[in-house]
Amino acid sequence: MQLLRILAFPFSLIYALALYIRNVLYDSGILQSKEFKTPIVSVGNLSTGGTGKTPMIEWLLSHLSADSKLAVLSRGYKRKTRGFVLAQITSTAEEIGDEPLQIYSKFPKVSVAVDADRIRGIKLLETLKHPNLILLDDAFQHRKVRPLFSILLTSYGKLYTNDWYLPTGNLRDNKNSSKRADLIVVTKCPPELDDESQLKITRVLNPGKDQKVLFCNLEYDNDLKGEKEKISLDALLDKEVTLVTGIANPKPLIDFLRSAGITFDHREYRDHHYFSGKEIDFFNSKPLILTTEKDYMRLKDRVDNLYYISVRHRFLNKGDVVITKSLEKLGYRFL
């Protein structure tokens, strides 16, 4: 795979040039971004997957005031339907995608919809649900929509400044597009990342004068949830555990489990992998399956003795206060 990426370098130059031209057309006004009467907050990244967009959407939903009419619009990546679909209690991962289903399962009062056509999706949400705020998931590179506020995520282990363009690297937008963000959040940081290290990273990212750079790490729950019951993480110490992951980067979870003294057999699959009948039979032959919350959305009701571990963002140096104050200036109330 690495060799193929190297051989694809000429194509990455063509891709980078196409991105540059597209952004120049938008920046000059030749191509126009559409604004909506409903305020829109965009959460996204410059690369493909693995920066924690879904936990960031969930963080915002859990902190915004409960009296707000909130909506989330996602593409619904790897779903098996097309067009606009509004989440409901009977929705499945195949219909709306695993991440939108995860969000809707946690926040059933929030209007969660999927549509690859973001403009159409926003219009239909406005018509059907009349939200006061729409969170646009994984949409930083979608310039057809002009958000009121943009949050750009980049992973500590692979900053966008150190990446290269598809297909050689993982960048799907120009690095200079970061200047459009209101906030840049470095995710998946070590919990002990000190001020000096944060300052070095900020200098590498080289934000604009009005941009703030925040840092957060992943915080895992010690209570594992299943269809029937909860068990503590400590309960796994004397059990045979099979860890199943179909996410972009399972390393933070693996490191966390090992630090907790958990031993496990890791079965790793591609991001958003749909499990075959043979794989399901294998999982059911094991005494305990541990998975991520996103994978749980595709495995529940099919695997016995299945548990998932939740994850959330924890901001360093009171970065959460910076986000809340920034959005409060725009008129939104936080808990």
CSV table of C-alpha atoms in Angstrom, one decimal:
chain,number,residue,atom,x,y,z
A,1,MET,CA,0.0,0.0,0.0
A,2,GLN,CA,2.8,2.4,0.8
A,3,LEU,CA,4.5,1.7,-2.5
A,4,LEU,CA,1.2,2.4,-4.3
A,5,ARG,CA,1.0,5.7,-2.6
A,6,ILE,CA,4.5,6.7,-3.6
A,7,LEU,CA,3.7,5.7,-7.2
A,8,ALA,CA,0.6,7.8,-7.1
A,9,PHE,CA,2.6,11.0,-6.4
A,10,PRO,CA,2.0,12.5,-9.8
A,11,PHE,CA,-1.8,12.1,-9.4
A,12,SER,CA,-1.6,13.8,-6.0
A,13,LEU,CA,0.0,16.9,-7.7
A,14,ILE,CA,-2.9,17.0,-10.1
A,15,TYR,CA,-5.4,16.7,-7.2
A,16,ALA,CA,-3.7,19.5,-5.3
A,17,LEU,CA,-3.8,21.7,-8.4
A,18,ALA,CA,-7.5,21.0,-8.8
A,19,LEU,CA,-8.2,21.9,-5.2
A,20,TYR,CA,-6.2,25.1,-5.5
A,21,ILE,CA,-8.2,26.2,-8.6
A,22,ARG,CA,-11.5,25.4,-6.9
A,23,ASN,CA,-10.6,27.4,-3.8
A,24,VAL,CA,-9.4,30.3,-5.9
A,25,LEU,CA,-12.8,30.3,-7.7
A,26,TYR,CA,-14.6,30.4,-4.4
A,27,ASP,CA,-12.3,33.0,-2.8
A,28,SER,CA,-12.7,35.3,-5.8
A,29,GLY,CA,-16.5,35.0,-5.8
A,30,ILE,CA,-16.6,33.3,-9.2
A,31,LEU,CA,-18.1,30.3,-7.5
A,32,GLN,CA,-20.5,31.3,-4.7
A,33,SER,CA,-21.2,29.7,-1.3
A,34,LYS,CA,-24.8,29.6,-0.2
A,35,GLU,CA,-25.8,31.2,3.1
A,36,PHE,CA,-28.9,30.0,5.0
A,37,LYS,CA,-31.3,31.8,7.4
A,38,THR,CA,-30.6,29.0,9.9
A,39,PRO,CA,-27.2,29.4,11.6
A,40,ILE,CA,-24.8,26.6,10.7
A,41,VAL,CA,-21.7,25.4,12.7
A,42,SER,CA,-19.4,23.2,10.6
A,43,VAL,CA,-17.2,20.6,12.1
A,44,GLY,CA,-14.6,18.9,9.8
A,45,ASN,CA,-11.0,18.3,8.9
A,46,LEU,CA,-8.7,18.6,5.9
A,47,SER,CA,-7.8,14.9,5.8
A,48,THR,CA,-9.7,11.7,5.4
A,49,GLY,CA,-11.1,10.3,8.7
A,50,GLY,CA,-9.7,9.7,12.1
A,51,THR,CA,-9.7,13.2,13.8
A,52,GLY,CA,-12.7,12.7,16.1
A,53,LYS,CA,-15.5,14.6,14.3
A,54,THR,CA,-18.3,12.6,15.8
A,55,PRO,CA,-17.2,13.0,19.5
A,56,MET,CA,-16.9,16.8,18.7
A,57,ILE,CA,-20.5,16.9,17.4
A,58,GLU,CA,-21.6,15.0,20.5
A,59,TRP,CA,-19.6,17.3,22.8
A,60,LEU,CA,-21.4,20.3,21.3
A,61,LEU,CA,-24.8,18.7,21.5
A,62,SER,CA,-24.2,17.7,25.2
A,63,HIS,CA,-23.2,21.3,26.1
A,64,LEU,CA,-25.7,23.3,24.1
A,65,SER,CA,-28.8,24.4,26.0
A,66,ALA,CA,-31.6,21.8,26.0
A,67,ASP,CA,-34.2,24.4,25.0
A,68,SER,CA,-32.5,24.9,21.6
A,69,LYS,CA,-34.0,23.2,18.5
A,70,LEU,CA,-30.9,21.4,17.2
A,71,ALA,CA,-30.2,19.5,14.1
A,72,VAL,CA,-27.3,17.5,12.7
A,73,LEU,CA,-26.7,17.0,9.0
A,74,SER,CA,-24.2,14.4,7.8
A,75,ARG,CA,-23.4,12.7,4.6
A,76,GLY,CA,-24.1,9.3,6.1
A,77,TYR,CA,-20.9,7.7,4.8
A,78,LYS,CA,-21.2,4.0,3.7
A,79,ARG,CA,-24.9,3.9,4.2
A,80,LYS,CA,-26.9,1.8,1.7
A,81,THR,CA,-29.5,4.4,0.9
A,82,ARG,CA,-29.5,7.6,-1.2
A,83,GLY,CA,-30.8,11.1,-0.9
A,84,PHE,CA,-32.2,12.7,2.2
A,85,VAL,CA,-33.1,10.5,5.1
A,86,LEU,CA,-34.3,11.7,8.5
A,87,ALA,CA,-33.3,9.5,11.5
A,88,GLN,CA,-36.1,7.9,13.4
A,89,ILE,CA,-36.4,5.3,16.2
A,90,THR,CA,-36.4,2.4,13.7
A,91,SER,CA,-33.4,3.6,11.7
A,92,THR,CA,-30.4,1.3,11.1
A,93,ALA,CA,-26.8,1.9,10.2
A,94,GLU,CA,-27.5,0.6,6.7
A,95,GLU,CA,-30.1,3.4,6.3
A,96,ILE,CA,-28.3,6.4,7.8
A,97,GLY,CA,-24.7,5.3,8.5
A,98,ASP,CA,-23.1,4.2,11.8
A,99,GLU,CA,-22.0,7.7,13.0
A,100,PRO,CA,-25.4,9.5,12.5
A,101,LEU,CA,-27.1,6.5,14.2
A,102,GLN,CA,-24.8,6.8,17.1
A,103,ILE,CA,-25.6,10.5,17.4
A,104,TYR,CA,-29.3,9.9,17.2
A,105,SER,CA,-29.2,7.1,19.7
A,106,LYS,CA,-27.6,9.4,22.3
A,107,PHE,CA,-29.6,12.5,21.4
A,108,PRO,CA,-33.1,11.4,20.3
A,109,LYS,CA,-34.5,14.9,20.6
A,110,VAL,CA,-32.1,16.2,18.0
A,111,SER,CA,-33.1,16.1,14.4
A,112,VAL,CA,-30.4,14.0,12.7
A,113,ALA,CA,-30.5,13.7,8.9
A,114,VAL,CA,-28.2,12.5,6.2
A,115,ASP,CA,-27.8,13.8,2.6
A,116,ALA,CA,-24.7,13.9,0.4
A,117,ASP,CA,-26.2,17.1,-1.1
A,118,ARG,CA,-25.7,19.4,1.8
A,119,ILE,CA,-27.7,22.3,0.3
A,120,ARG,CA,-30.7,20.1,-0.3
A,121,GLY,CA,-30.3,18.5,3.2
A,122,ILE,CA,-30.3,21.9,4.9
A,123,LYS,CA,-33.3,23.1,3.0
A,124,LEU,CA,-35.3,20.0,3.9
A,125,LEU,CA,-34.3,20.3,7.6
A,126,GLU,CA,-35.4,23.9,7.6
A,127,THR,CA,-38.8,23.0,6.0
A,128,LEU,CA,-39.5,19.9,8.1
A,129,LYS,CA,-37.9,20.6,11.5
A,130,HIS,CA,-37.3,24.4,11.7
A,131,PRO,CA,-34.1,24.1,13.8
A,132,ASN,CA,-32.5,27.0,15.5
A,133,LEU,CA,-29.0,25.7,14.8
A,134,ILE,CA,-27.6,23.1,12.4
A,135,LEU,CA,-24.4,21.2,13.1
A,136,LEU,CA,-22.8,20.3,9.8
A,137,ASP,CA,-20.8,17.1,10.2
A,138,ASP,CA,-17.6,16.5,8.1
A,139,ALA,CA,-18.2,19.5,5.9
A,140,PHE,CA,-15.2,21.8,6.2
A,141,GLN,CA,-14.2,21.1,2.6
A,142,HIS,CA,-17.8,21.6,1.2
A,143,ARG,CA,-17.6,25.2,0.1
A,144,LYS,CA,-21.0,25.2,-1.5
A,145,VAL,CA,-22.3,26.0,2.0
A,146,ARG,CA,-21.1,29.1,4.0
A,147,PRO,CA,-21.3,28.3,7.7
A,148,LEU,CA,-21.6,30.9,10.4
A,149,PHE,CA,-18.8,29.2,12.4
A,150,SER,CA,-16.2,26.6,11.5
A,151,ILE,CA,-14.3,24.2,13.8
A,152,LEU,CA,-11.4,22.5,12.1
A,153,LEU,CA,-10.0,19.3,13.6
A,154,THR,CA,-6.5,17.8,13.2
A,155,SER,CA,-5.0,14.8,14.8
A,156,TYR,CA,-1.9,15.2,17.1
A,157,GLY,CA,-0.3,12.2,15.5
A,158,LYS,CA,-0.8,13.6,12.0
A,159,LEU,CA,-1.2,17.3,11.7
A,160,TYR,CA,-2.4,18.5,8.4
A,161,THR,CA,0.8,20.6,8.0
A,162,ASN,CA,2.7,17.3,7.9
A,163,ASP,CA,0.4,15.5,5.5
A,164,TRP,CA,0.2,15.4,1.7
A,165,TYR,CA,-2.6,15.3,-0.8
A,166,LEU,CA,-4.6,12.2,-1.9
A,167,PRO,CA,-3.8,9.6,-3.1
A,168,THR,CA,-0.2,9.8,-1.8
A,169,GLY,CA,-1.3,11.3,1.5
A,170,ASN,CA,-4.6,11.9,3.2
A,171,LEU,CA,-5.3,15.5,2.5
A,172,ARG,CA,-8.5,16.3,0.7
A,173,ASP,CA,-8.3,20.0,0.8
A,174,ASN,CA,-5.5,22.6,0.5
A,175,LYS,CA,-3.5,23.3,3.7
A,176,ASN,CA,-4.2,27.0,3.4
A,177,SER,CA,-7.9,26.3,3.7
A,178,SER,CA,-7.2,26.1,7.4
A,179,LYS,CA,-7.4,29.9,7.4
A,180,ARG,CA,-11.2,29.7,6.9
A,181,ALA,CA,-11.6,28.0,10.4
A,182,ASP,CA,-12.7,30.0,13.4
A,183,LEU,CA,-11.2,27.4,15.7
A,184,ILE,CA,-8.5,24.8,15.1
A,185,VAL,CA,-8.6,21.8,17.5
A,186,VAL,CA,-5.7,19.4,17.9
A,187,THR,CA,-7.3,16.1,18.9
A,188,LYS,CA,-6.0,12.8,20.4
A,189,CYS,CA,-3.3,14.6,22.3
A,190,PRO,CA,-1.4,12.9,25.1
A,191,PRO,CA,-3.1,13.8,28.4
A,192,GLU,CA,0.1,15.2,29.8
A,193,LEU,CA,0.9,17.5,26.8
A,194,ASP,CA,2.5,20.5,28.4
A,195,ASP,CA,2.2,24.2,27.6
A,196,GLU,CA,5.6,24.3,25.8
A,197,SER,CA,4.6,21.4,23.5
A,198,GLN,CA,1.3,23.0,22.8
A,199,LEU,CA,3.1,26.3,21.8
A,200,LYS,CA,5.4,24.4,19.4
A,201,ILE,CA,2.4,22.8,17.7
A,202,THR,CA,0.6,26.1,17.5
A,203,ARG,CA,3.7,27.6,15.8
A,204,VAL,CA,3.7,24.7,13.3
A,205,LEU,CA,0.0,25.3,12.5
A,206,ASN,CA,0.7,29.0,12.1
A,207,PRO,CA,-2.9,30.2,12.8
A,208,GLY,CA,-4.2,33.6,11.6
A,209,LYS,CA,-4.3,36.4,14.1
A,210,ASP,CA,-8.0,35.9,14.8
A,211,GLN,CA,-7.8,32.1,15.0
A,212,LYS,CA,-7.4,30.1,18.3
A,213,VAL,CA,-5.8,26.7,18.6
A,214,LEU,CA,-7.2,24.3,21.2
A,215,PHE,CA,-6.0,20.9,22.4
A,216,CYS,CA,-7.9,17.9,23.6
A,217,ASN,CA,-7.4,14.2,24.3
A,218,LEU,CA,-9.7,11.2,24.2
A,219,GLU,CA,-11.2,10.1,27.5
A,220,TYR,CA,-12.6,6.6,27.6
A,221,ASP,CA,-15.5,5.5,29.8
A,222,ASN,CA,-14.8,2.9,32.5
A,223,ASP,CA,-18.3,1.6,32.2
A,224,LEU,CA,-18.9,-0.7,29.2
A,225,LYS,CA,-22.4,-0.8,27.8
A,226,GLY,CA,-24.2,-3.7,26.2
A,227,GLU,CA,-27.7,-4.6,25.1
A,228,LYS,CA,-28.7,-6.0,28.5
A,229,GLU,CA,-26.3,-4.6,31.1
A,230,LYS,CA,-23.3,-2.6,31.9
A,231,ILE,CA,-20.0,-4.0,33.2
A,232,SER,CA,-16.9,-2.2,34.5
A,233,LEU,CA,-13.6,-2.2,32.6
A,234,ASP,CA,-12.0,-4.0,35.6
A,235,ALA,CA,-14.3,-6.9,35.0
A,236,LEU,CA,-12.4,-7.7,31.8
A,237,LEU,CA,-9.1,-8.3,33.6
A,238,ASP,CA,-9.8,-12.0,34.1
A,239,LYS,CA,-11.9,-12.6,30.9
A,240,GLU,CA,-11.0,-13.7,27.3
A,241,VAL,CA,-11.6,-10.5,25.3
A,242,THR,CA,-11.9,-10.1,21.6
A,243,LEU,CA,-11.5,-6.5,20.5
A,244,VAL,CA,-13.3,-5.6,17.2
A,245,THR,CA,-12.6,-2.3,15.5
A,246,GLY,CA,-13.7,-0.9,12.2
A,247,ILE,CA,-12.4,2.7,12.7
A,248,ALA,CA,-9.8,4.8,11.0
A,249,ASN,CA,-7.3,4.7,13.8
A,250,PRO,CA,-7.7,2.2,16.7
A,251,LYS,CA,-4.3,3.0,18.3
A,252,PRO,CA,-5.6,5.3,21.0
A,253,LEU,CA,-8.1,2.7,22.2
A,254,ILE,CA,-5.5,-0.1,22.0
A,255,ASP,CA,-3.1,2.0,24.1
A,256,PHE,CA,-5.8,2.8,26.6
A,257,LEU,CA,-6.8,-0.8,27.1
A,258,ARG,CA,-3.2,-2.0,27.5
A,259,SER,CA,-2.6,0.8,30.1
A,260,ALA,CA,-5.6,-0.6,32.0
A,261,GLY,CA,-4.1,-4.1,32.0
A,262,ILE,CA,-6.6,-5.6,29.6
A,263,THR,CA,-5.3,-8.4,27.3
A,264,PHE,CA,-7.2,-9.0,24.1
A,265,ASP,CA,-7.2,-10.5,20.7
A,266,HIS,CA,-7.6,-7.6,18.2
A,267,ARG,CA,-9.6,-8.1,15.1
A,268,GLU,CA,-9.1,-5.0,13.0
A,269,TYR,CA,-11.2,-4.0,9.9
A,270,ARG,CA,-11.4,-1.0,7.6
A,271,ASP,CA,-13.3,2.1,8.7
A,272,HIS,CA,-17.1,1.6,8.5
A,273,HIS,CA,-16.7,-2.1,7.6
A,274,TYR,CA,-19.9,-4.0,7.2
A,275,PHE,CA,-19.5,-7.4,8.8
A,276,SER,CA,-20.2,-10.6,6.9
A,277,GLY,CA,-22.2,-13.5,8.2
A,278,LYS,CA,-19.0,-15.5,8.6
A,279,GLU,CA,-17.4,-12.8,10.7
A,280,ILE,CA,-20.6,-12.5,12.8
A,281,ASP,CA,-20.5,-16.3,13.4
A,282,PHE,CA,-16.8,-16.0,14.5
A,283,PHE,CA,-17.7,-13.2,17.0
A,284,ASN,CA,-20.5,-15.3,18.4
A,285,SER,CA,-18.1,-18.1,19.1
A,286,LYS,CA,-16.2,-15.9,21.5
A,287,PRO,CA,-17.1,-15.4,25.1
A,288,LEU,CA,-16.9,-11.5,25.1
A,289,ILE,CA,-16.7,-9.0,22.2
A,290,LEU,CA,-15.5,-5.5,23.0
A,291,THR,CA,-16.0,-2.8,20.3
A,292,THR,CA,-16.2,0.9,19.7
A,293,GLU,CA,-19.5,2.7,19.9
A,294,LYS,CA,-19.6,3.3,16.2
A,295,ASP,CA,-19.0,-0.4,15.4
A,296,TYR,CA,-21.6,-1.3,18.0
A,297,MET,CA,-24.2,0.4,15.7
A,298,ARG,CA,-23.4,-2.2,13.0
A,299,LEU,CA,-23.0,-5.2,15.3
A,300,LYS,CA,-25.9,-4.8,17.8
A,301,ASP,CA,-28.7,-7.4,17.6
A,302,ARG,CA,-26.3,-9.7,15.7
A,303,VAL,CA,-23.6,-10.5,18.3
A,304,ASP,CA,-24.1,-12.0,21.7
A,305,ASN,CA,-22.0,-10.9,24.7
A,306,LEU,CA,-21.3,-7.6,22.9
A,307,TYR,CA,-20.1,-4.5,24.8
A,308,TYR,CA,-18.8,-1.1,23.6
A,309,ILE,CA,-16.6,1.6,25.2
A,310,SER,CA,-17.6,5.2,24.9
A,311,VAL,CA,-15.2,8.0,24.2
A,312,ARG,CA,-15.4,11.8,24.6
A,313,HIS,CA,-13.1,14.8,24.0
A,314,ARG,CA,-11.5,16.3,27.1
A,315,PHE,CA,-10.1,19.8,26.5
A,316,LEU,CA,-6.7,20.9,27.9
A,317,ASN,CA,-6.2,24.3,29.4
A,318,LYS,CA,-9.9,25.1,29.5
A,319,GLY,CA,-10.3,24.9,25.8
A,320,ASP,CA,-14.0,24.1,26.4
A,321,VAL,CA,-14.5,27.6,27.8
A,322,VAL,CA,-13.1,29.1,24.6
A,323,ILE,CA,-15.6,27.1,22.4
A,324,THR,CA,-18.5,28.0,24.6
A,325,LYS,CA,-17.7,31.7,24.8
A,326,SER,CA,-17.1,31.8,21.0
A,327,LEU,CA,-20.5,30.4,20.3
A,328,GLU,CA,-22.2,32.3,23.1
A,329,LYS,CA,-21.1,35.5,21.3
A,330,LEU,CA,-23.2,34.3,18.4
A,331,GLY,CA,-26.2,33.9,20.6
A,332,TYR,CA,-26.2,30.3,21.7
A,333,ARG,CA,-26.6,29.3,25.3
A,334,PHE,CA,-24.6,26.5,26.9
A,335,LEU,CA,-25.3,24.3,29.9
